[in-house]
Tab-separated table of C-alpha atoms and ligand atoms in Angstrom:
chain	number	residue	atom	x	y	z
A	18	MET	CA	13.535	36.338	25.869
A	19	VAL	CA	12.892	33.945	28.617
A	20	PRO	CA	13.466	35.267	31.798
A	21	ARG	CA	16.406	34.481	34.048
A	22	ARG	CA	14.503	32.867	36.991
A	23	ILE	CA	12.540	30.501	34.404
A	24	VAL	CA	16.440	29.478	32.958
A	25	LEU	CA	17.442	28.701	36.608
A	26	VAL	CA	14.282	26.567	36.808
A	27	LEU	CA	14.788	24.905	33.802
A	28	VAL	CA	18.321	24.196	34.336
A	29	ALA	CA	17.492	22.695	37.950
A	30	VAL	CA	14.975	20.282	36.472
A	31	ALA	CA	17.326	19.221	33.478
A	32	PHE	CA	19.760	18.275	36.708
A	33	CYS	CA	16.762	16.564	38.434
A	34	GLY	CA	16.431	14.585	34.981
A	35	LEU	CA	19.629	13.627	34.796
A	36	PHE	CA	19.809	12.076	38.621
A	37	LEU	CA	16.580	10.200	37.368
A	38	GLY	CA	18.351	9.055	34.532
A	39	ALA	CA	21.044	7.831	36.551
A	40	GLY	CA	18.499	5.435	38.332
A	41	GLN	CA	17.907	7.693	41.289
A	42	GLU	CA	13.834	7.297	40.943
A	43	THR	CA	11.746	6.410	43.200
A	44	PRO	CA	8.588	3.974	41.814
A	45	ASN	CA	6.124	6.761	41.360
A	46	SER	CA	8.274	9.527	40.006
A	47	PRO	CA	7.016	10.748	37.136
A	48	LYS	CA	9.982	10.302	35.118
A	49	GLU	CA	9.356	6.694	35.082
A	50	VAL	CA	8.518	5.327	32.042
A	51	THR	CA	5.940	1.944	32.313
A	52	TYR	CA	4.704	-0.524	29.836
A	53	ASN	CA	1.315	-0.309	31.016
A	54	ARG	CA	0.945	3.588	31.000
A	55	ASP	CA	3.234	4.750	28.360
A	56	VAL	CA	3.784	2.335	25.889
A	57	ALA	CA	1.065	-0.112	25.629
A	58	PRO	CA	-1.155	3.113	24.158
A	59	ILE	CA	1.516	3.727	21.654
A	60	LEU	CA	1.644	-0.018	20.637
A	61	TYR	CA	-2.143	-0.479	20.580
A	62	LYS	CA	-2.483	2.411	18.365
A	63	ASN	CA	0.435	1.938	15.802
A	64	CYS	CA	1.828	-1.208	15.922
A	65	VAL	CA	-0.855	-4.226	16.895
A	66	LYS	CA	-3.163	-3.980	13.898
A	67	CYS	CA	-0.223	-5.599	12.073
A	68	HIS	CA	1.563	-7.405	15.277
A	69	ARG	CA	-1.249	-9.381	16.722
A	70	PRO	CA	-1.682	-13.106	16.558
A	71	ASN	CA	-2.508	-14.509	12.919
A	72	ASP	CA	-2.012	-11.097	11.141
A	73	ILE	CA	1.283	-10.211	8.724
A	74	ALA	CA	3.980	-9.109	11.554
A	75	PRO	CA	6.237	-11.887	12.515
A	76	MET	CA	5.214	-11.369	16.254
A	77	SER	CA	2.381	-9.927	18.455
A	78	LEU	CA	2.933	-7.043	20.442
A	79	MET	CA	-0.362	-7.555	22.047
A	80	THR	CA	0.265	-7.485	26.034
A	81	TYR	CA	4.012	-7.052	28.228
A	82	LYS	CA	4.858	-10.654	27.815
A	83	ASP	CA	4.903	-10.768	23.916
A	84	THR	CA	6.498	-7.467	23.756
A	85	ARG	CA	9.220	-7.295	26.592
A	86	PRO	CA	11.686	-9.995	24.661
A	87	TRP	CA	11.341	-7.476	21.433
A	88	ALA	CA	12.273	-4.452	23.592
A	89	ARG	CA	15.631	-3.641	21.704
A	90	ALA	CA	14.291	-4.614	18.276
A	91	ILE	CA	11.551	-2.208	18.968
A	92	ARG	CA	13.474	0.310	20.242
A	93	GLU	CA	16.011	-0.002	17.147
A	94	ALA	CA	12.973	-0.235	14.764
A	95	VAL	CA	11.341	2.882	15.805
A	96	VAL	CA	14.496	5.012	16.524
A	97	GLN	CA	15.479	4.125	12.835
A	98	ARG	CA	11.772	5.164	11.773
A	99	LYS	CA	11.539	1.408	9.802
A	100	MET	CA	8.593	0.864	12.169
A	101	PRO	CA	5.675	1.410	11.297
A	102	PRO	CA	6.106	1.167	7.805
A	103	TRP	CA	6.300	4.007	5.757
A	104	HIS	CA	7.893	4.738	2.246
A	105	ALA	CA	6.466	8.233	0.992
A	106	ASP	CA	9.210	10.936	1.527
A	107	PRO	CA	7.430	13.113	4.554
A	108	LYS	CA	8.753	16.549	2.731
A	109	VAL	CA	6.455	15.867	-0.390
A	110	GLY	CA	3.035	15.672	0.373
A	111	ASP	CA	0.654	15.479	3.933
A	112	PHE	CA	-1.095	12.076	4.128
A	113	MET	CA	-3.801	11.033	6.012
A	114	ASN	CA	-2.688	7.508	6.434
A	115	ASP	CA	0.773	8.320	7.638
A	116	PRO	CA	1.596	6.401	10.378
A	117	ARG	CA	4.902	7.453	11.519
A	118	LEU	CA	5.694	8.166	15.527
A	119	THR	CA	6.073	11.414	16.790
A	120	ASP	CA	9.599	12.216	18.176
A	121	GLU	CA	8.171	12.327	21.923
A	122	GLU	CA	6.587	8.955	20.756
A	123	ILE	CA	9.970	7.460	20.033
A	124	ALA	CA	11.470	9.140	23.081
A	125	THR	CA	9.141	7.277	25.239
A	126	ILE	CA	9.893	3.716	23.740
A	127	ASP	CA	13.759	4.745	24.039
A	128	GLY	CA	13.498	5.595	27.527
A	129	TRP	CA	11.228	2.505	28.364
A	130	VAL	CA	13.975	0.425	26.945
A	131	ARG	CA	16.992	2.488	28.308
A	132	THR	CA	15.343	2.407	31.978
A	133	GLY	CA	15.008	-1.149	32.083
A	134	THR	CA	11.585	-1.955	30.079
A	135	LYS	CA	9.582	-1.609	33.287
A	136	GLU	CA	5.885	-3.129	33.332
A	137	GLY	CA	4.333	-0.812	35.934
A	138	ASP	CA	0.778	-0.475	37.835
A	139	ALA	CA	-1.599	-2.814	36.035
A	140	LYS	CA	-4.477	-0.184	36.645
A	141	ASP	CA	-2.532	2.193	33.925
A	142	LEU	CA	-3.062	-0.358	31.382
A	143	PRO	CA	-5.680	1.002	28.876
A	144	PRO	CA	-7.932	-1.700	27.369
A	145	ALA	CA	-6.665	-3.601	24.556
A	146	PRO	CA	-8.262	-2.823	20.742
A	147	THR	CA	-10.235	-5.678	19.529
A	148	PHE	CA	-10.473	-6.597	15.731
A	149	PRO	CA	-12.999	-8.327	13.902
A	150	GLU	CA	-11.130	-11.803	13.170
A	151	GLY	CA	-8.751	-11.058	10.062
A	152	TRP	CA	-9.986	-7.803	8.938
A	153	HIS	CA	-8.284	-4.070	9.975
A	154	ILE	CA	-11.974	-2.704	8.761
A	155	LYS	CA	-15.542	-3.264	9.841
A	156	PRO	CA	-17.378	-4.311	6.796
A	157	ASP	CA	-20.917	-4.453	6.079
A	158	VAL	CA	-20.535	-6.433	3.478
A	159	VAL	CA	-18.103	-9.575	2.474
A	160	LEU	CA	-17.930	-11.111	-0.734
A	161	THR	CA	-15.959	-14.410	-1.289
A	162	ILE	CA	-14.315	-16.267	-4.446
A	163	PRO	CA	-15.617	-19.852	-4.726
A	164	GLU	CA	-12.862	-22.143	-3.306
A	165	PHE	CA	-10.019	-22.274	-5.820
A	166	THR	CA	-7.336	-24.975	-5.597
A	167	VAL	CA	-3.604	-23.898	-5.430
A	168	THR	CA	-1.747	-26.825	-6.884
A	169	GLY	CA	1.598	-27.398	-4.878
A	170	GLY	CA	4.968	-26.512	-6.308
A	171	SER	CA	2.974	-24.310	-9.277
A	172	GLN	CA	4.617	-21.223	-10.841
A	173	ASP	CA	3.111	-17.816	-11.113
A	174	ASP	CA	-0.753	-18.399	-11.654
A	175	TYR	CA	-2.711	-15.326	-12.731
A	176	GLU	CA	-6.499	-16.517	-12.183
A	177	TYR	CA	-9.781	-14.112	-12.928
A	178	ILE	CA	-12.663	-14.991	-10.907
A	179	TYR	CA	-16.179	-13.243	-11.338
A	180	VAL	CA	-18.361	-12.992	-8.528
A	181	PRO	CA	-21.683	-11.446	-8.569
A	182	THR	CA	-22.500	-8.536	-5.975
A	183	ASN	CA	-26.228	-9.480	-6.205
A	184	PHE	CA	-26.719	-5.594	-5.090
A	185	THR	CA	-30.137	-4.452	-6.341
A	186	GLU	CA	-29.235	-0.698	-6.018
A	187	ASP	CA	-26.178	1.133	-6.738
A	188	LYS	CA	-23.884	1.173	-3.610
A	189	TRP	CA	-21.300	3.914	-2.597
A	190	VAL	CA	-18.119	2.153	-1.107
A	191	GLN	CA	-15.936	4.213	1.491
A	192	ALA	CA	-13.246	1.588	2.705
A	193	ALA	CA	-12.585	-1.585	1.428
A	194	GLU	CA	-10.103	-4.800	2.322
A	195	VAL	CA	-9.077	-7.400	0.181
A	196	LEU	CA	-8.251	-10.484	2.523
A	197	PRO	CA	-6.553	-13.585	1.148
A	198	GLY	CA	-7.981	-16.855	1.922
A	199	ASP	CA	-4.446	-18.261	2.664
A	200	ARG	CA	-1.297	-15.986	2.589
A	201	ARG	CA	0.847	-18.501	1.787
A	202	VAL	CA	-0.324	-18.484	-1.697
A	203	VAL	CA	-2.031	-15.151	-2.662
A	204	HIS	CA	0.750	-12.898	-3.917
A	205	HIS	CA	-1.524	-10.227	-4.680
A	206	ALA	CA	-5.403	-9.977	-5.723
A	207	THR	CA	-6.824	-6.909	-7.391
A	208	VAL	CA	-10.729	-6.343	-7.250
A	209	SER	CA	-12.134	-4.466	-9.937
A	210	VAL	CA	-16.417	-3.582	-10.771
A	211	ILE	CA	-17.261	-5.289	-14.133
A	212	ALA	CA	-20.700	-5.154	-15.727
A	213	ALA	CA	-22.654	-8.064	-15.656
A	214	ASP	CA	-23.316	-8.217	-19.313
A	215	LYS	CA	-19.472	-7.917	-19.702
A	216	VAL	CA	-18.567	-11.238	-17.502
A	217	ALA	CA	-19.373	-14.018	-20.095
A	218	LYS	CA	-16.821	-12.394	-22.873
A	219	LYS	CA	-14.497	-11.793	-20.217
A	220	GLU	CA	-14.127	-15.250	-19.048
A	221	GLU	CA	-14.147	-16.489	-22.311
A	222	GLU	CA	-11.485	-14.319	-23.232
A	223	ASN	CA	-9.223	-15.315	-19.777
A	224	SER	CA	-9.667	-18.852	-20.795
A	225	LYS	CA	-7.985	-19.361	-24.056
A	226	ALA	CA	-4.563	-20.564	-23.919
A	227	ASP	CA	-3.148	-17.204	-25.620
A	228	ALA	CA	-5.114	-14.654	-23.901
A	229	GLY	CA	-3.417	-11.055	-23.467
A	230	VAL	CA	-1.014	-12.385	-25.995
A	231	ASP	CA	-0.609	-9.844	-29.043
A	232	LYS	CA	2.679	-8.779	-31.060
A	233	TYR	CA	4.447	-7.517	-28.043
A	234	HIS	CA	3.557	-10.342	-25.802
A	235	TYR	CA	3.734	-13.998	-24.810
A	236	ARG	CA	2.298	-16.387	-22.207
A	237	THR	CA	4.126	-19.195	-20.056
A	238	GLY	CA	1.217	-21.057	-18.377
A	239	LYS	CA	-1.386	-18.297	-16.888
A	240	VAL	CA	1.254	-15.406	-17.099
A	241	LEU	CA	1.950	-13.073	-19.417
A	242	HIS	CA	5.939	-11.634	-20.398
A	243	LEU	CA	6.782	-9.026	-22.708
A	244	ARG	CA	8.560	-10.609	-25.822
A	245	LYS	CA	12.433	-10.052	-26.017
A	246	ASP	CA	12.045	-8.235	-29.328
A	247	ALA	CA	9.435	-5.804	-28.361
A	248	PRO	CA	10.833	-2.254	-29.043
A	249	VAL	CA	13.006	-1.295	-25.996
A	250	VAL	CA	11.840	2.395	-24.533
A	251	ASP	CA	13.586	3.126	-21.770
A	252	ASP	CA	12.535	7.009	-21.371
A	253	GLY	CA	8.668	6.769	-22.230
A	254	CYS	CA	8.577	10.301	-22.000
A	255	SER	CA	10.605	10.543	-25.381
A	256	SER	CA	7.930	8.407	-27.163
A	257	PRO	CA	4.307	9.467	-28.016
A	258	ASP	CA	3.035	6.392	-26.453
A	259	GLY	CA	4.310	7.836	-22.921
A	260	GLY	CA	6.014	4.377	-22.254
A	261	GLY	CA	2.840	1.716	-23.006
A	262	VAL	CA	2.973	-0.436	-26.074
A	263	PRO	CA	2.354	1.326	-29.306
A	264	GLY	CA	-1.126	2.451	-29.728
A	265	LYS	CA	-2.001	1.352	-26.491
A	266	GLY	CA	-0.651	4.512	-24.414
A	267	SER	CA	0.469	4.540	-21.222
A	268	GLY	CA	-2.164	5.008	-18.786
A	269	TYR	CA	-5.908	3.794	-18.612
A	270	LEU	CA	-8.906	4.180	-16.089
A	271	ASN	CA	-10.020	1.479	-13.521
A	272	ILE	CA	-12.613	1.262	-10.691
A	273	VAL	CA	-10.687	-0.670	-8.070
A	274	PRO	CA	-12.329	-0.774	-4.717
A	275	GLY	CA	-9.558	-2.930	-3.193
A	276	ILE	CA	-6.386	-4.711	-3.538
A	277	TYR	CA	-3.861	-7.014	-1.682
A	278	LEU	CA	-0.469	-6.264	-2.273
A	279	PRO	CA	2.349	-7.132	-0.030
A	280	GLY	CA	2.222	-4.605	3.145
A	281	HIS	CA	-1.023	-2.788	1.511
A	282	LEU	CA	-3.494	-1.949	4.276
A	283	ALA	CA	-7.258	-1.563	4.069
A	284	GLU	CA	-8.352	1.419	2.232
A	285	THR	CA	-10.589	4.280	3.848
A	286	ARG	CA	-11.452	6.899	1.414
A	287	PRO	CA	-11.774	10.595	3.491
A	288	PRO	CA	-15.658	11.332	4.326
A	289	GLY	CA	-17.508	12.483	0.979
A	290	TYR	CA	-15.990	10.391	-1.492
A	291	ALA	CA	-16.677	6.799	-2.461
A	292	LEU	CA	-16.466	4.136	-5.372
A	293	ARG	CA	-19.537	3.519	-6.882
A	294	ILE	CA	-20.666	-0.377	-7.304
A	295	PRO	CA	-23.387	0.003	-9.994
A	296	ALA	CA	-26.545	-2.480	-8.999
A	297	GLY	CA	-26.031	-5.908	-10.566
A	298	SER	CA	-22.223	-5.536	-10.972
A	299	TYR	CA	-19.822	-8.128	-10.671
A	300	LEU	CA	-16.677	-7.911	-9.078
A	301	GLN	CA	-13.455	-9.315	-10.906
A	302	PHE	CA	-10.792	-10.846	-8.330
A	303	GLN	CA	-7.633	-11.028	-10.258
A	304	VAL	CA	-5.470	-13.056	-7.986
A	305	HIS	CA	-1.883	-13.893	-8.398
A	306	TYR	CA	-0.975	-17.153	-6.759
A	307	SER	CA	2.170	-18.576	-6.419
A	308	ASN	CA	2.317	-21.850	-4.009
A	309	HIS	CA	6.131	-22.531	-3.090
A	310	THR	CA	4.436	-25.121	-0.751
A	311	GLY	CA	4.793	-28.919	-1.716
A	312	ASP	CA	0.995	-29.314	-1.115
A	313	ASP	CA	-2.053	-28.420	-2.764
A	314	VAL	CA	-3.324	-25.332	-0.799
A	315	LYS	CA	-7.037	-23.992	-0.800
A	316	ASP	CA	-7.935	-20.712	-0.948
A	317	ARG	CA	-11.009	-18.287	-0.362
A	318	THR	CA	-10.023	-14.575	-0.970
A	319	SER	CA	-12.834	-12.230	0.254
A	320	ILE	CA	-13.397	-8.606	-0.106
A	321	GLY	CA	-15.053	-6.602	2.880
A	322	LEU	CA	-16.744	-3.361	1.878
A	323	VAL	CA	-17.705	-0.408	4.173
A	324	PHE	CA	-20.677	1.698	2.669
A	325	ALA	CA	-20.475	5.365	2.881
A	326	LYS	CA	-22.607	6.409	5.864
A	327	GLU	CA	-22.882	10.101	4.882
A	328	PRO	CA	-23.779	11.904	1.885
A	329	VAL	CA	-21.352	11.140	-1.585
A	330	LYS	CA	-20.103	14.494	-3.273
A	331	HIS	CA	-17.355	13.082	-5.456
A	332	GLU	CA	-17.081	9.672	-7.054
A	333	ILE	CA	-13.582	7.914	-6.949
A	334	ALA	CA	-12.000	6.169	-9.893
A	335	GLN	CA	-8.064	5.476	-10.638
A	336	TYR	CA	-6.054	5.987	-13.731
A	337	GLU	CA	-2.891	3.467	-13.826
A	338	ILE	CA	-0.093	4.451	-15.519
A	339	TRP	CA	2.802	2.422	-16.805
A	340	ASN	CA	6.045	2.054	-18.629
A	341	ASP	CA	5.705	-1.554	-20.165
A	342	LEU	CA	8.601	-1.395	-22.864
A	343	PHE	CA	11.771	-0.859	-20.305
A	344	LEU	CA	14.730	-3.142	-20.789
A	345	ILE	CA	16.741	-3.419	-17.524
A	346	PRO	CA	20.392	-4.577	-18.243
A	347	PRO	CA	22.169	-7.082	-16.216
A	348	ASN	CA	24.182	-5.953	-13.122
A	349	ASP	CA	22.894	-2.201	-13.434
A	350	GLY	CA	22.359	-0.606	-9.912
A	351	ASN	CA	20.780	2.611	-11.125
A	352	HIS	CA	18.923	1.842	-14.088
A	353	ARG	CA	16.263	4.920	-15.344
A	354	VAL	CA	12.594	4.573	-16.707
A	355	THR	CA	10.134	7.213	-16.961
A	356	SER	CA	6.154	7.279	-18.020
A	357	CYS	CA	4.425	10.318	-19.081
A	358	TYR	CA	0.605	10.872	-19.151
A	359	THR	CA	-1.678	13.656	-19.782
A	360	LEU	CA	-4.592	13.689	-18.071
A	361	PRO	CA	-7.647	13.706	-20.374
A	362	LYS	CA	-9.879	15.375	-17.766
A	363	ASP	CA	-9.813	17.773	-14.526
A	364	VAL	CA	-9.331	15.443	-11.791
A	365	THR	CA	-9.520	15.849	-7.768
A	366	VAL	CA	-6.233	13.990	-6.564
A	367	LEU	CA	-6.960	11.437	-3.607
A	368	ALA	CA	-4.114	8.974	-3.354
A	369	TYR	CA	-0.751	7.547	-5.302
A	370	THR	CA	0.510	3.971	-5.366
A	371	SER	CA	3.619	3.391	-6.411
A	372	HIS	CA	3.851	-0.375	-7.984
A	373	MET	CA	7.236	-2.294	-8.944
A	374	HIS	CA	8.684	-5.322	-8.062
A	375	PHE	CA	11.921	-6.705	-6.207
A	376	ARG	CA	14.205	-4.325	-8.199
A	377	GLY	CA	12.468	-1.113	-7.593
A	378	LYS	CA	14.534	1.362	-6.039
A	379	SER	CA	12.686	4.377	-6.046
A	380	MET	CA	9.977	6.556	-8.026
A	381	THR	CA	9.150	10.147	-8.400
A	382	THR	CA	5.935	11.554	-10.193
A	383	GLU	CA	6.103	14.749	-11.161
A	384	ALA	CA	2.904	16.947	-12.541
A	385	ILE	CA	3.603	19.636	-15.104
A	386	TYR	CA	0.763	21.874	-15.073
A	387	PRO	CA	-0.819	22.993	-18.470
A	388	ASP	CA	0.690	26.653	-17.376
A	389	GLY	CA	4.090	24.967	-17.046
A	390	ARG	CA	4.421	25.119	-13.611
A	391	HIS	CA	6.250	21.807	-12.018
A	392	GLU	CA	5.013	20.268	-8.754
A	393	VAL	CA	6.600	17.079	-7.563
A	394	ILE	CA	3.523	15.225	-6.009
A	395	LEU	CA	4.837	11.586	-4.517
A	396	ASN	CA	8.665	10.939	-3.736
A	397	VAL	CA	9.100	7.157	-2.933
A	398	PRO	CA	13.058	7.426	-2.123
A	399	HIS	CA	13.413	3.689	-0.836
A	400	TYR	CA	10.796	1.500	-2.447
A	401	ASP	CA	10.481	-1.833	-0.760
A	402	PHE	CA	8.660	-4.438	-2.917
A	403	ARG	CA	7.124	-5.657	0.585
A	404	TRP	CA	5.655	-2.632	1.582
A	405	GLN	CA	3.463	-1.476	-0.905
A	406	GLU	CA	1.309	1.351	0.658
A	407	THR	CA	-1.354	3.350	-1.121
A	408	TYR	CA	-0.759	6.934	0.244
A	409	PHE	CA	-3.827	9.009	0.688
A	410	LEU	CA	-3.730	12.906	0.887
A	411	LYS	CA	-4.939	14.981	3.953
A	412	ASN	CA	-5.823	17.448	0.983
A	413	GLN	CA	-7.258	16.934	-2.057
A	414	PHE	CA	-6.335	19.214	-4.523
A	415	LEU	CA	-7.360	19.632	-8.652
A	416	LEU	CA	-5.197	18.657	-11.652
A	417	PRO	CA	-6.685	20.039	-14.348
A	418	LYS	CA	-7.024	18.493	-17.671
A	419	GLY	CA	-3.814	18.405	-19.556
A	420	THR	CA	-1.524	18.405	-16.774
A	421	LYS	CA	0.996	15.899	-17.712
A	422	LEU	CA	2.612	13.422	-15.175
A	423	VAL	CA	6.212	12.365	-15.097
A	424	THR	CA	7.029	9.485	-13.526
A	425	THR	CA	10.623	8.363	-12.720
A	426	ALA	CA	11.687	5.277	-11.694
A	427	TYR	CA	14.930	3.649	-10.874
A	428	PHE	CA	15.555	0.353	-10.567
A	429	ASP	CA	18.470	-1.924	-8.952
A	430	ASN	CA	19.342	-5.127	-11.057
A	431	SER	CA	22.927	-5.636	-9.072
A	432	PHE	CA	24.183	-7.935	-6.325
A	433	ASP	CA	24.050	-5.172	-3.907
A	434	ASN	CA	19.980	-5.196	-3.955
A	435	ALA	CA	19.288	-7.991	-1.500
A	436	GLN	CA	16.143	-8.834	-3.007
A	437	ASN	CA	17.091	-9.149	-6.545
A	438	PRO	CA	16.135	-12.650	-7.507
A	439	ASP	CA	18.844	-12.574	-10.211
A	440	PRO	CA	21.272	-9.864	-11.174
A	441	SER	CA	22.665	-11.562	-14.263
A	442	LYS	CA	19.189	-11.164	-16.471
A	443	ALA	CA	18.223	-8.609	-18.612
A	444	ILE	CA	14.529	-7.945	-17.486
A	445	ARG	CA	11.406	-6.426	-18.880
A	446	TRP	CA	8.183	-6.291	-18.266
A	447	GLY	CA	6.222	-9.569	-16.718
A	448	GLU	CA	3.750	-10.852	-14.320
A	449	PRO	CA	5.557	-12.904	-12.480
A	450	SER	CA	7.637	-10.975	-9.568
A	451	ASP	CA	11.166	-11.767	-10.424
A	452	GLU	CA	10.168	-9.865	-13.825
A	453	GLU	CA	9.495	-6.187	-13.376
A	454	MET	CA	6.695	-3.683	-13.615
A	455	MET	CA	6.595	0.170	-13.395
A	456	GLY	CA	3.342	1.859	-12.224
A	457	PHE	CA	2.048	4.792	-10.787
A	458	TRP	CA	-1.759	4.724	-10.012
A	459	LEU	CA	-3.616	7.859	-9.201
A	460	GLN	CA	-6.871	7.512	-7.295
A	461	PHE	CA	-8.743	10.356	-8.107
A	462	ALA	CA	-12.552	11.922	-8.026
A	463	ASP	CA	-14.781	13.630	-10.551
A	464	PRO	CA	-14.661	17.205	-9.220
A	465	LYS	CA	-18.219	17.702	-10.428
A	466	LEU	CA	-20.705	16.649	-7.295
A	467	VAL	CA	-22.497	13.428	-7.755
A	468	ASP	CA	-26.043	14.059	-8.476
A	469	GLU	CA	-28.512	14.376	-5.179
A	470	LYS	CA	-30.234	11.395	-5.626
A	471	ALA	CA	-27.282	9.059	-5.964
A	472	ALA	CA	-26.071	10.659	-3.156
A	473	VAL	CA	-28.239	9.863	-0.856
A	474	ALA	CA	-26.365	7.739	2.082
A	475	GLN	CA	-27.232	4.422	2.370
A	476	LYS	CA	-27.507	2.124	5.391
B	526	HEC	C1	1.761	-2.441	8.926
B	526	HEC	C2	1.792	-3.290	9.420
B	526	HEC	C3	3.007	-3.151	10.415
B	526	HEC	C4	2.889	-2.228	11.506
B	526	HEC	C5	1.932	-1.321	11.549
B	526	HEC	C6	4.177	-2.280	12.131
B	526	HEC	N1	4.464	-3.373	11.894
B	526	HEC	FE1	6.368	-4.224	12.736
B	526	HEC	N2	6.630	-5.759	11.287
B	526	HEC	C7	5.533	-5.595	10.247
B	526	HEC	C8	6.199	-6.866	9.445
B	526	HEC	C9	5.159	-7.503	8.582
B	526	HEC	C10	7.587	-7.212	9.661
B	526	HEC	C11	8.192	-8.288	9.149
B	526	HEC	C12	9.126	-7.758	7.927
B	526	HEC	C13	9.891	-6.705	8.373
B	526	HEC	O1	10.697	-6.499	9.079
B	526	HEC	O2	9.742	-5.688	7.404
B	526	HEC	C14	7.786	-6.379	11.065
B	526	HEC	C15	8.702	-6.247	11.688
B	526	HEC	C16	9.176	-5.639	13.248
B	526	HEC	C17	10.153	-5.498	13.546
B	526	HEC	C18	11.263	-6.189	13.370
B	526	HEC	C19	11.394	-7.776	14.006
B	526	HEC	C20	12.719	-8.227	13.552
B	526	HEC	O3	12.926	-9.349	13.144
B	526	HEC	O4	13.754	-7.463	14.085
B	526	HEC	C21	9.713	-5.056	14.874
B	526	HEC	C22	11.015	-4.721	16.102
B	526	HEC	C23	8.778	-4.174	14.554
B	526	HEC	N3	8.187	-4.354	13.586
B	526	HEC	C24	8.165	-3.363	15.356
B	526	HEC	C25	6.820	-2.392	15.368
B	526	HEC	C26	6.195	-1.763	16.080
B	526	HEC	C27	7.138	-0.986	17.510
B	526	HEC	C28	5.432	-1.092	15.452
B	526	HEC	C29	4.711	0.185	15.976
B	526	HEC	C30	5.311	1.375	16.084
B	526	HEC	C31	5.313	-1.640	14.113
B	526	HEC	N4	6.180	-2.732	14.128
B	526	HEC	C32	4.239	-1.060	13.134
B	526	HEC	C33	4.492	-5.068	10.064
B	526	HEC	C34	4.029	-3.884	10.804
């Protein structure tokens, strides 16, 4: 029960609020919302890592002058929760990199726009955040590919480029970011760890005109596609291969320190968890180039690594789980595809990524535990190709050996999908973005402690 007197005071305060809202406020009234005092801190914390000069967002929100013309659009974007971007269903899982604004922050921005976007007192403005040029992390080491020329007007091209780390001891990577040399041509880039003695063989394989081609695949230029006559399996869970090509299975292990995808930010793993790059390893940069400019463009893509500064307890790796055999009919606005994968060992779950192309509509992954319990672990209800986030759990948890991961995706190959390159085509797996993929990636750690010696923190 709220005492009567307090209720009266609250009512009185509410009335004052009404008056103030009607434009009665004085310049120093506590109700006034100003850019310098109230709005800038929100933008600095939540927006400017993308909304600053030469970054991925179309406009800077670093200063009052930059921000003022966008005030209405900003209000709209935050009220509708379009910005900051985030596509995981907040009712499923708690994520440490969830950037969504609080209701109070949204109300502040809303109030600022409604009350005339005032700048306020210069002394209220906190110092603007600073960033190392280009990076969103502060790398200890940067490894860069040799300059690569992407021919003007070239179609999609997957290049495999190997860069020696020259590490003389094992290194533990806590955070990493892949920075495209030229965003106009780097469509995506995956950086994985590879042993030095495997590089020559890989390079030889990749240089073959029929690299990756088997009875299910063919190649045009430097990209792979699924053959039209490959078996069709939309419901991967109904097949012994889980949706993977026969005999290959739907999931495989990969060690991926960093990836650049549309809308994907630097990955920072929770304290105590890190990825091992063994001494002497190479990094494989798989770069998907796509040059729509008429000119040759030179690229030097890099990865920045932040080493673990505290003892590492658990080593990180990733399962990449796919359906590679689906067929999305033309004009189908809601085509269902599933994949199934049974975990071959106990894992501690750290993060999830959903990967589809322009026709991707939604994706849900459910864990079926060995004891029969079902639990939805990730739900991306409105997938957007432009925003391929990796969702890092606040609380890591164990998925025991034998847990079945069932991923269900829906694709929209209709006219209603504004991003659809061509609704008249039947679509199968393919590396170019105008074909499709259906992937769920599980970043996990070994639940066992890494041995004490290896766990010594590195400078
Ligand atoms: C992860 C990077 C990122 C973050 C964080 C981010 N934005 Fe954006 N924002 C973008 C990109 C890229 C676009 C353009 C593409 C799009 O609209 O999806 C955009 C578009 C916008 C637009 C639409 C512009 C238009 O054309 O109408 C507004 C407004 C906006 N952002 C405001 C904000 C605000 C306010 C925040 C913080 C509360 C924020 N953004 C956080 C990357 C980001």
